[in-house]
Each structure stands twice: as C-alpha cells, then as structure tokens.
Short mmCIF file of C-alpha atoms in Angstrom, two decimals:
data_model
loop_
_atom_site.label_atom_id
_atom_site.label_comp_id
_atom_site.label_asym_id
_atom_site.label_seq_id
_atom_site.Cartn_x
_atom_site.Cartn_y
_atom_site.Cartn_z
CA MET A 14 10.43 40.31 -68.30
CA SER A 15 7.48 38.03 -67.88
CA ARG A 16 7.44 35.98 -64.71
CA LEU A 17 6.97 32.25 -64.30
CA ARG A 18 4.22 31.78 -61.72
CA VAL A 19 2.36 29.06 -59.90
CA ASP A 20 -1.08 30.16 -58.71
CA GLY A 21 -3.86 28.53 -56.78
CA PHE A 22 -2.08 25.24 -56.41
CA THR A 23 -3.66 23.36 -53.53
CA VAL A 24 -2.01 20.91 -51.19
CA SER A 25 -3.20 19.07 -48.10
CA LEU A 26 -1.73 19.64 -44.65
CA ASP A 27 0.36 16.51 -45.12
CA GLY A 28 1.76 17.98 -48.30
CA TYR A 29 -0.02 16.12 -51.09
CA ALA A 30 -1.33 17.82 -54.19
CA ALA A 31 -3.59 15.09 -55.43
CA GLY A 32 -5.03 12.09 -53.69
CA PRO A 33 -3.90 8.59 -54.47
CA GLY A 34 -5.74 6.70 -57.22
CA GLN A 35 -5.96 9.24 -60.08
CA SER A 36 -8.35 8.09 -62.79
CA ARG A 37 -10.58 9.41 -65.55
CA GLU A 38 -13.44 9.53 -63.06
CA GLN A 39 -11.34 11.12 -60.34
CA PRO A 40 -8.73 13.30 -62.05
CA LEU A 41 -7.49 14.66 -58.74
CA GLY A 42 -7.38 11.25 -57.07
CA VAL A 43 -9.30 10.10 -54.01
CA GLY A 44 -10.05 13.13 -51.85
CA GLY A 45 -8.50 15.52 -54.36
CA GLU A 46 -11.77 17.28 -55.19
CA GLU A 47 -12.50 18.14 -51.56
CA LEU A 48 -9.06 19.66 -51.33
CA HIS A 49 -10.20 22.52 -53.57
CA GLY A 50 -13.03 23.68 -51.34
CA TRP A 51 -11.52 27.17 -51.06
CA LEU A 52 -11.73 27.59 -54.85
CA VAL A 53 -14.85 25.96 -56.22
CA GLY A 54 -17.32 28.36 -54.62
CA THR A 55 -15.55 31.56 -55.62
CA ARG A 56 -16.95 34.03 -58.10
CA THR A 57 -13.82 33.69 -60.21
CA PHE A 58 -14.07 29.92 -60.48
CA LEU A 59 -17.79 30.00 -61.22
CA GLN A 60 -17.39 32.67 -63.90
CA LEU A 61 -14.20 31.60 -65.60
CA VAL A 62 -14.41 27.83 -65.28
CA MET A 63 -18.08 26.96 -64.79
CA ARG A 64 -19.56 29.92 -66.71
CA LYS A 65 -22.04 30.62 -63.95
CA ASP A 66 -22.99 33.71 -62.03
CA GLY A 67 -22.70 34.20 -58.31
CA GLY A 68 -20.01 32.86 -56.04
CA THR A 69 -18.15 34.20 -53.05
CA THR A 70 -15.93 37.24 -52.96
CA GLY A 71 -13.19 37.98 -50.44
CA THR A 72 -9.76 36.54 -49.83
CA ASP A 73 -10.27 33.13 -51.42
CA ASP A 74 -11.73 34.76 -54.52
CA ASP A 75 -8.95 37.35 -54.61
CA PHE A 76 -6.39 34.57 -54.80
CA ALA A 77 -8.42 32.74 -57.44
CA ALA A 78 -8.68 35.94 -59.52
CA ARG A 79 -5.03 36.96 -59.35
CA GLY A 80 -4.13 33.59 -60.85
CA PHE A 81 -5.80 34.61 -64.10
CA GLU A 82 -4.41 38.14 -64.23
CA ASN A 83 -1.64 39.05 -66.67
CA VAL A 84 -1.23 35.45 -67.89
CA GLY A 85 -0.11 35.06 -71.51
CA ALA A 86 0.60 31.33 -71.59
CA TRP A 87 0.22 28.23 -69.45
CA ILE A 88 2.43 25.21 -68.88
CA MET A 89 1.09 21.92 -67.55
CA GLY A 90 2.14 18.32 -67.18
CA ARG A 91 0.69 15.58 -69.32
CA ASN A 92 -1.28 14.18 -66.36
CA MET A 93 -3.07 17.47 -65.89
CA PHE A 94 -4.17 17.36 -69.52
CA ALA A 95 -5.22 13.74 -69.89
CA PRO A 96 -5.93 10.59 -67.89
CA SER A 97 -3.99 8.42 -70.36
CA ARG A 98 -0.32 7.56 -69.88
CA GLY A 99 2.37 6.61 -72.39
CA PRO A 100 1.85 6.93 -76.16
CA TRP A 101 -1.31 8.85 -77.02
CA PRO A 102 -4.14 6.39 -77.57
CA ASP A 103 -6.16 6.85 -80.74
CA ASP A 104 -8.88 8.79 -79.04
CA ASP A 105 -10.47 12.21 -79.17
CA TRP A 106 -9.23 13.45 -75.83
CA ARG A 107 -9.05 17.26 -75.92
CA GLY A 108 -8.55 18.00 -72.23
CA TRP A 109 -10.86 17.93 -69.21
CA TRP A 110 -12.41 21.33 -69.87
CA GLY A 111 -14.80 20.99 -72.82
CA GLU A 112 -14.60 22.82 -76.15
CA ASN A 113 -13.89 26.24 -74.66
CA PRO A 114 -11.30 25.74 -71.90
CA PRO A 115 -10.74 28.45 -69.30
CA TYR A 116 -7.24 29.31 -70.55
CA HIS A 117 -7.85 31.44 -73.69
CA VAL A 118 -4.10 31.52 -74.41
CA PRO A 119 -1.53 28.98 -75.62
CA VAL A 120 -1.05 26.05 -73.23
CA PHE A 121 2.17 24.04 -73.38
CA VAL A 122 1.73 20.42 -72.29
CA LEU A 123 4.87 18.54 -71.22
CA THR A 124 4.89 15.02 -72.64
CA HIS A 125 7.29 12.40 -73.91
CA HIS A 126 5.00 11.72 -76.88
CA ALA A 127 4.68 14.15 -79.79
CA ARG A 128 1.24 15.23 -80.91
CA GLU A 129 -0.14 17.93 -83.23
CA PRO A 130 -1.42 21.09 -81.57
CA ILE A 131 -5.12 21.24 -80.76
CA GLU A 132 -6.95 24.50 -81.32
CA MET A 133 -9.95 24.97 -79.06
CA LYS A 134 -12.63 27.62 -78.95
CA GLY A 135 -11.96 30.83 -77.08
CA GLY A 136 -8.28 31.15 -77.90
CA THR A 137 -6.88 28.11 -76.10
CA VAL A 138 -4.36 26.14 -78.17
CA PHE A 139 -2.77 23.04 -76.65
CA HIS A 140 0.82 22.55 -77.78
CA PHE A 141 2.65 19.34 -76.91
CA VAL A 142 6.28 19.79 -75.94
CA THR A 143 8.66 16.83 -75.92
CA GLY A 144 11.87 18.74 -75.27
CA GLY A 145 11.52 19.19 -71.51
CA ILE A 146 10.78 22.05 -69.14
CA GLU A 147 13.23 24.57 -70.57
CA GLU A 148 11.90 24.19 -74.10
CA ALA A 149 8.34 24.52 -72.80
CA LEU A 150 9.30 27.68 -70.93
CA ARG A 151 11.07 29.17 -73.94
CA ARG A 152 8.09 28.54 -76.19
CA ALA A 153 5.64 29.77 -73.56
CA ARG A 154 7.67 32.94 -73.09
CA GLU A 155 7.61 33.61 -76.83
CA ALA A 156 3.88 33.02 -76.93
CA ALA A 157 3.11 35.09 -73.84
CA GLY A 158 4.09 38.37 -75.46
CA GLY A 159 5.54 39.90 -72.32
CA LEU A 160 2.81 38.64 -70.02
CA ASP A 161 3.44 36.08 -67.29
CA ILE A 162 3.46 32.30 -67.69
CA ARG A 163 1.43 30.24 -65.26
CA ILE A 164 2.26 26.65 -64.43
CA GLY A 165 -0.99 24.79 -63.80
CA GLY A 166 0.52 21.64 -62.33
CA GLY A 167 0.69 18.92 -61.35
CA ALA A 168 3.12 18.60 -58.50
CA ALA A 169 5.75 16.77 -60.57
CA THR A 170 5.83 19.59 -63.12
CA ILE A 171 6.03 22.31 -60.48
CA ARG A 172 8.82 20.43 -58.69
CA GLN A 173 10.87 20.29 -61.87
CA TYR A 174 10.61 24.04 -62.36
CA LEU A 175 11.32 24.75 -58.68
CA ARG A 176 14.37 22.49 -58.69
CA ALA A 177 15.68 24.41 -61.70
CA GLY A 178 15.10 27.70 -59.85
CA LEU A 179 12.87 28.92 -62.69
CA VAL A 180 9.70 29.73 -60.72
CA ASP A 181 9.56 33.41 -59.76
CA GLU A 182 6.46 33.32 -57.58
CA MET A 183 4.27 30.55 -56.21
CA HIS A 184 0.90 30.79 -54.49
CA ILE A 185 0.01 27.61 -52.62
CA ALA A 186 -3.30 27.07 -50.86
CA PHE A 187 -2.94 24.76 -47.89
CA SER A 188 -6.28 23.04 -47.46
CA PRO A 189 -7.24 21.90 -43.95
CA ARG A 190 -7.41 18.25 -44.97
CA LEU A 191 -5.31 15.14 -44.87
CA LEU A 192 -4.79 13.01 -47.96
CA GLY A 193 -2.36 10.44 -46.61
CA GLY A 194 -0.76 9.85 -50.00
CA GLY A 195 -0.59 11.07 -53.57
CA GLU A 196 1.77 13.53 -55.17
CA PRO A 197 3.99 15.28 -52.61
CA LEU A 198 4.88 18.86 -53.47
CA PHE A 199 7.70 19.62 -51.04
CA GLU A 200 9.25 16.23 -50.27
CA GLY A 201 12.98 16.31 -50.81
CA LEU A 202 12.97 19.89 -52.11
CA ASP A 203 15.15 22.33 -50.18
CA LEU A 204 13.29 25.50 -51.10
CA PRO A 205 15.37 27.91 -48.96
CA ALA A 206 18.53 26.57 -50.61
CA LEU A 207 16.85 27.15 -53.98
CA GLY A 208 16.30 30.79 -53.00
CA TYR A 209 12.64 30.69 -52.01
CA ARG A 210 11.06 32.39 -49.00
CA VAL A 211 7.58 33.11 -47.66
CA ALA A 212 6.56 36.54 -48.93
CA ARG A 213 2.97 36.58 -47.70
CA HIS A 214 0.48 34.39 -45.91
CA VAL A 215 -3.14 34.87 -45.04
CA ALA A 216 -5.69 32.37 -43.83
CA THR A 217 -9.40 31.94 -44.43
CA PRO A 218 -11.71 29.27 -43.01
CA ASN A 219 -11.04 27.27 -46.19
CA ALA A 220 -7.30 27.52 -46.68
CA THR A 221 -4.05 29.12 -45.63
CA HIS A 222 -2.78 31.01 -48.64
CA VAL A 223 0.97 31.38 -48.92
CA VAL A 224 2.95 33.25 -51.55
CA PHE A 225 6.53 32.12 -52.02
CA LYS A 226 9.02 34.25 -53.90
CA ARG A 227 12.50 33.66 -55.17
CA GLY A 228 15.29 36.11 -54.46
CA ASP A 229 15.31 39.14 -52.20
CA MET B 15 -9.41 7.00 -19.63
CA SER B 16 -6.58 9.45 -19.97
CA ARG B 17 -5.80 10.53 -23.51
CA LEU B 18 -2.46 10.53 -25.30
CA ARG B 19 -1.99 13.99 -26.78
CA VAL B 20 0.42 16.01 -28.86
CA ASP B 21 0.17 19.75 -28.23
CA GLY B 22 1.87 22.77 -29.65
CA PHE B 23 4.09 20.83 -31.98
CA THR B 24 5.31 23.17 -34.68
CA VAL B 25 6.17 22.33 -38.27
CA SER B 26 7.16 24.42 -41.26
CA LEU B 27 5.04 24.69 -44.40
CA ASP B 28 7.28 22.15 -46.06
CA GLY B 29 6.59 19.75 -43.20
CA TYR B 30 9.72 19.82 -41.08
CA ALA B 31 9.69 19.89 -37.31
CA ALA B 32 13.24 20.92 -36.70
CA GLY B 33 15.78 22.46 -38.98
CA PRO B 34 18.80 20.55 -40.22
CA GLY B 35 21.94 20.65 -38.11
CA GLN B 36 20.71 20.03 -34.54
CA SER B 37 23.39 20.80 -31.97
CA ARG B 38 23.88 21.80 -28.35
CA GLU B 39 23.88 25.42 -29.44
CA GLN B 40 20.86 25.01 -31.74
CA PRO B 41 18.68 22.29 -30.20
CA LEU B 42 15.98 22.87 -32.80
CA GLY B 43 18.39 22.93 -35.72
CA VAL B 44 19.04 25.75 -38.15
CA GLY B 45 15.90 27.87 -38.38
CA GLY B 46 14.10 25.80 -35.76
CA GLU B 47 13.86 28.64 -33.24
CA GLU B 48 12.15 31.00 -35.67
CA LEU B 49 9.63 28.30 -36.35
CA HIS B 50 8.19 28.80 -32.86
CA GLY B 51 7.34 32.47 -33.29
CA TRP B 52 3.67 31.81 -32.51
CA LEU B 53 4.61 30.42 -29.09
CA VAL B 54 7.53 32.32 -27.62
CA GLY B 55 5.67 35.59 -27.11
CA THR B 56 2.59 34.11 -25.47
CA ARG B 57 1.67 34.69 -21.85
CA THR B 58 1.66 30.94 -21.27
CA PHE B 59 5.18 30.44 -22.59
CA LEU B 60 6.55 33.41 -20.70
CA GLN B 61 4.93 32.35 -17.43
CA LEU B 62 5.43 28.60 -17.50
CA VAL B 63 8.73 28.30 -19.36
CA MET B 64 10.52 31.61 -18.93
CA ARG B 65 9.00 32.57 -15.55
CA LYS B 66 8.28 36.08 -16.73
CA ASP B 67 5.23 38.28 -16.70
CA GLY B 68 3.48 39.70 -19.70
CA GLY B 69 3.04 38.11 -23.08
CA THR B 70 0.25 37.96 -25.61
CA THR B 71 -3.20 36.54 -25.10
CA GLY B 72 -5.57 35.32 -27.79
CA THR B 73 -5.62 32.31 -30.06
CA ASP B 74 -1.89 31.53 -30.02
CA ASP B 75 -1.85 31.75 -26.25
CA ASP B 76 -5.02 29.66 -25.97
CA PHE B 77 -3.31 26.87 -27.88
CA ALA B 78 -0.17 27.22 -25.79
CA ALA B 79 -2.23 27.06 -22.57
CA ARG B 80 -4.37 24.07 -23.47
CA GLY B 81 -1.17 22.07 -23.99
CA PHE B 82 -0.46 22.30 -20.25
CA GLU B 83 -4.00 21.58 -19.06
CA ASN B 84 -4.91 18.22 -17.52
CA VAL B 85 -1.46 16.75 -18.21
CA GLY B 86 -0.28 14.11 -15.70
CA ALA B 87 2.82 12.85 -17.49
CA TRP B 88 5.00 13.59 -20.52
CA ILE B 89 6.77 11.40 -23.02
CA MET B 90 9.67 12.62 -25.12
CA GLY B 91 12.40 11.27 -27.34
CA ARG B 92 16.03 11.18 -26.27
CA ASN B 93 16.91 13.98 -28.71
CA MET B 94 14.43 16.31 -27.07
CA PHE B 95 16.09 15.70 -23.72
CA ALA B 96 19.76 15.85 -24.64
CA PRO B 97 22.14 16.84 -27.43
CA SER B 98 24.23 13.70 -26.95
CA ARG B 99 23.63 10.52 -28.94
CA GLY B 100 24.43 6.89 -28.15
CA PRO B 101 25.57 5.75 -24.66
CA TRP B 102 25.19 8.50 -22.06
CA PRO B 103 28.47 10.35 -21.74
CA ASP B 104 29.75 10.87 -18.25
CA ASP B 105 28.35 14.33 -17.93
CA ASP B 106 25.89 16.21 -15.81
CA TRP B 107 23.27 16.78 -18.47
CA ARG B 108 19.87 17.20 -16.78
CA GLY B 109 17.83 18.50 -19.72
CA TRP B 110 17.62 21.82 -21.51
CA TRP B 111 15.35 23.49 -18.97
CA GLY B 112 17.40 24.26 -15.85
CA GLU B 113 16.82 22.94 -12.35
CA ASN B 114 13.06 23.52 -12.34
CA PRO B 115 11.75 22.34 -15.72
CA PRO B 116 8.30 23.42 -16.92
CA TYR B 117 6.82 19.91 -16.64
CA HIS B 118 6.18 19.43 -12.89
CA VAL B 119 5.12 15.82 -13.48
CA PRO B 120 6.93 12.59 -14.42
CA VAL B 121 8.58 12.72 -17.85
CA PHE B 122 9.38 9.48 -19.67
CA VAL B 123 12.36 9.75 -21.99
CA LEU B 124 12.66 7.13 -24.74
CA THR B 125 16.23 5.91 -25.08
CA HIS B 126 18.21 2.80 -25.96
CA HIS B 127 20.54 3.46 -23.02
CA ALA B 128 19.45 2.87 -19.44
CA ARG B 129 19.98 5.59 -16.87
CA GLU B 130 18.81 6.26 -13.32
CA PRO B 131 15.86 8.62 -12.90
CA ILE B 132 16.67 12.28 -12.27
CA GLU B 133 14.55 14.18 -9.80
CA MET B 134 14.35 17.89 -10.48
CA LYS B 135 12.87 20.77 -8.56
CA GLY B 136 9.17 21.51 -8.95
CA GLY B 137 7.95 17.94 -9.36
CA THR B 138 9.60 16.98 -12.65
CA VAL B 139 11.21 13.54 -12.59
CA PHE B 140 12.95 12.28 -15.72
CA HIS B 141 12.58 8.52 -16.19
CA PHE B 142 14.56 6.75 -18.90
CA VAL B 143 12.66 4.02 -20.72
CA THR B 144 14.50 1.44 -22.83
CA GLY B 145 11.53 -0.80 -23.60
CA GLY B 146 10.00 1.23 -26.41
CA ILE B 147 6.94 3.37 -26.95
CA GLU B 148 4.38 0.99 -25.47
CA GLU B 149 6.31 0.58 -22.22
CA ALA B 150 6.73 4.34 -21.99
CA LEU B 151 3.01 4.83 -22.51
CA ARG B 152 2.11 2.19 -19.93
CA ARG B 153 4.38 3.76 -17.31
CA ALA B 154 3.22 7.27 -18.19
CA ARG B 155 -0.39 6.19 -17.87
CA GLU B 156 0.25 4.73 -14.42
CA ALA B 157 2.02 7.90 -13.37
CA ALA B 158 -0.59 10.27 -14.80
CA GLY B 159 -3.28 9.22 -12.32
CA GLY B 160 -6.13 9.55 -14.81
CA LEU B 161 -4.88 12.76 -16.38
CA ASP B 162 -3.71 12.96 -19.97
CA ILE B 163 -0.26 12.18 -21.28
CA ARG B 164 1.45 14.68 -23.55
CA ILE B 165 4.07 13.72 -26.08
CA GLY B 166 6.57 16.55 -26.33
CA GLY B 167 8.38 15.36 -29.45
CA GLY B 168 10.39 15.21 -31.51
CA ALA B 169 8.98 14.22 -34.83
CA ALA B 170 10.41 10.69 -34.76
CA THR B 171 8.73 9.98 -31.42
CA ILE B 172 5.39 11.39 -32.53
CA ARG B 173 5.57 9.40 -35.76
CA GLN B 174 6.07 6.17 -33.84
CA TYR B 175 2.99 6.79 -31.70
CA LEU B 176 0.91 7.88 -34.71
CA ARG B 177 1.91 4.81 -36.69
CA ALA B 178 0.80 2.65 -33.77
CA GLY B 179 -2.53 4.50 -33.70
CA LEU B 180 -1.96 5.45 -30.06
CA VAL B 181 -2.30 9.24 -30.30
CA ASP B 182 -5.84 10.39 -29.47
CA GLU B 183 -5.45 14.06 -30.30
CA MET B 184 -2.75 16.15 -31.93
CA HIS B 185 -2.43 19.92 -32.15
CA ILE B 186 0.05 21.00 -34.81
CA ALA B 187 1.02 24.63 -35.43
CA PHE B 188 1.98 25.21 -39.06
CA SER B 189 4.43 28.07 -39.06
CA PRO B 190 4.61 30.26 -42.17
CA ARG B 191 8.22 29.38 -42.85
CA LEU B 192 10.27 27.04 -44.98
CA LEU B 193 12.99 24.89 -43.48
CA GLY B 194 14.03 22.89 -46.54
CA GLY B 195 15.18 19.92 -44.49
CA GLY B 196 15.19 18.43 -41.01
CA GLU B 197 12.79 16.04 -39.37
CA PRO B 198 9.68 15.47 -41.50
CA LEU B 199 6.50 14.90 -39.51
CA PHE B 200 4.12 13.56 -42.15
CA GLU B 201 6.36 11.99 -44.78
CA GLY B 202 5.24 8.46 -45.54
CA LEU B 203 2.51 8.47 -42.88
CA ASP B 204 -1.00 7.79 -44.16
CA LEU B 205 -2.90 9.55 -41.39
CA PRO B 206 -6.41 9.03 -42.83
CA ALA B 207 -5.71 5.29 -43.09
CA LEU B 208 -4.58 5.40 -39.45
CA GLY B 209 -7.94 6.93 -38.50
CA TYR B 210 -6.98 10.59 -38.17
CA ARG B 211 -8.96 13.56 -39.44
CA VAL B 212 -8.91 17.34 -39.09
CA ALA B 213 -11.20 18.26 -36.19
CA ARG B 214 -10.49 21.98 -36.02
CA HIS B 215 -8.33 24.59 -37.65
CA VAL B 216 -7.86 28.26 -36.97
CA ALA B 217 -5.22 30.64 -38.24
CA THR B 218 -3.44 33.60 -36.69
CA PRO B 219 -0.80 35.83 -38.28
CA ASN B 220 1.81 33.53 -36.70
CA ALA B 221 0.53 30.04 -37.42
CA THR B 222 -2.28 27.89 -38.69
CA HIS B 223 -3.39 25.76 -35.77
CA VAL B 224 -4.84 22.38 -36.61
CA VAL B 225 -6.26 19.78 -34.24
CA PHE B 226 -6.26 16.22 -35.53
CA LYS B 227 -8.34 13.54 -33.84
CA ARG B 228 -8.53 9.81 -34.18
CA GLY B 229 -11.85 8.05 -34.63
CA ASP B 230 -15.29 9.48 -35.32
#
C-alpha cells in the first residue's frame, strides 16, 4: 500500500517550522527562508522548483531528491497554499509556485472553505478538501494510484497526521538556526507513544537529516 | 571577566532534556540515560566521572573535555543534586556522585530550602543557595577566582539564566532520539530576541553539537 510521507520538512534547533510573522511577502515568516539553506542550493531544488541547471549534489541533494520519488499525490494545509485566511477572497490566487507548480500530481489542500479545483500546467491539480485530514488522505490515496502521498506542510497539518498515527515515514531537516517563535512541530506531541522512532540520521554542514518511522 | 557557560547539555530531537518520570533509580527520567550516548563512552567522561582508563577521542570527546576546562565554580538546580523535593528529608543524601564528585570546585545548588554546606573529597563543596539565580551567580563568581562558571542543569535552571540573558555561551548536544515528554529546554524561549545565535555546529554519529553565543 502507498505510504504517507513527510519529506524535506525543515525546522530550527528550537523546533519551529516557520518564523513568526508569516505574510504574502514572507511566506515562511521572519527567518523562515534562511532555514532552508540546506535545500535551496541543491540540484534537485534548482531543477524541479527553479527550473535551472547546476546545484550541489551529495547528502543534502539526496534528501531533496528522495522527497520527489514515488509520489502520486500531495497534501498540504491552506496556509502552505495561500497567504489569505478565512473565506477565499475574490482573487486569482493559484498558489505560490507560478503556472507550472513543481508537483505534477493532484494536490489536496486542507481548508474550511470550499473552492472549485484548479488545474495548472504540468499535471498539478489543486483540490480543496473541507472534510478534514482523513478525507484528504482517502482522496489522495485514490488519486495516487499506488504511489506514496507526501504531506508538504505546514507544521499544523503534519501534527494532525502524526497525532492520528497516519504518517508512515517523516524526514525532518534540522537547520542550525534559531527562530525563537513560529510554528512548533514537536511541542506537546509524544512521538514515541505514537509509535515513532529515529530510523536514520546523518548530518551535513547545512542540516542534520533525521528519518522517523512508525512501527518496528 | 569570567563567563557563565552551559556545556555538554543534552536534549532530544523533540527538545527534551530529561525523560518523563524522574526518580532515584532513573535520575534522568525514562530514556534520559540513552540520550547521553555521545558522552558516556568518551575518554573525558571515563576519566573524570568514572575514574577509568580508555574511552573514545575525537569530536564528542573534545566537547566533553572543553566543558571541564577553565571552570572555577558550578551552578545546578536542586533536582540535579537530589531526587527529593521540598524540605530536605532527614537523610544523608550527598549528591549522585559518591564521596569524590567530578567537580573539584565549589558547586552552588539552587533550592528553596536552606541547608549547611557539604564538603566532599577532592575539592567539591556543595553550597545551598536560597536567594535565587542572581545570588547563586554572584557567589559562584566570587568563588571562581576569575575562571568561568558552568551551569550543570537541569533545563529549568538553564532556562532561568537564559531568560535573564546571563548565559554567555551554551553548548547543547542534540541526541538523535525522541523522548516525547520531560523537561523542554527551548519551549517558549525566544533565544534570538534574548541575543543568542548559533556560533558553531558540528555533527558526529552520536550527536549534533551546537554552540550558542550571546551578543555579536
């Protein structure tokens, strides 16, 4: 069966996934961009997200690349898709990623506010799911055709799936930075009690990469 | 002027310093012992704490060793000194470390309950300070004779000194483990706002070592 995965999700040493003060100009909050230093120079990120050549290879890139392998659908929270909150404003917002987003598969966006699907170039279709995390997972699993489902984020969405014990594998990059505030990933979550353990960890100058798995 | 330092303080990936369920049998709580895997095999730990030969050298040992260099006094919380809570019971508790503790300098124990100093073999004298963190620091500074002061822990004690902006340098070892609960080190602390930044980080198979400094 397809697995539910988190890949390449970056947190600071003090456990925050995004800096405080998220806005349209700073989607990752104050300091949130710097957090992703391990990722933005990799060959995978440049090719798949920026459509550029070059970039680094090695451990950081390996982790970036594996996050795109065998993925048949994505799930993300509303705040990862749009800077707006509450009912959808009458605007043309179609995500942060331009007309051809780097997903190329169906993406299920968790929201409390219904919206028609948006079909983008390159195979990405944004579906808006109002029925909660289990409905989103069910629909993503149908759409993924036996491939895995990747949760993009943010922290609140990942926490919901962890708390429900639904995440099979999670790669977190711990960035050597402090944020001081923002969205905590681990706070109040008892991951060992939820069945998670550290399966692998490897460090580079840019991040300590840790793979958590559920079960034995 | 002598610096106030934290050295070799170990936290889990989810940010806990000790496991839940501290007791006389498990002073570091459930899972707390495993957390210190980077330290317990080092030459420094074996020599200074266990009085044995052998042990590993290299990065983990370097971090263990620097924690004992240039230290003229220690500060620790009551819970690091004793398993009892509240008024001192009428017992013979003289710390976890036997008759010749690995400090060999004055140690200032923060407590709400006055007690006479205890003089141990090898130069360690435990002083019990009821006047709070600033009094403990003032007395430790007098005793240190120009050398540095090391805060041993636990997390609650370190957090108090961080919040007051009194810690000059802090080495934290992030252990590749999950605890799921216990004493959080970072929760609710805005370290960047308090002036702290990451000055150095280096990883080994056993831990990611990070040195935080205050100021520019």
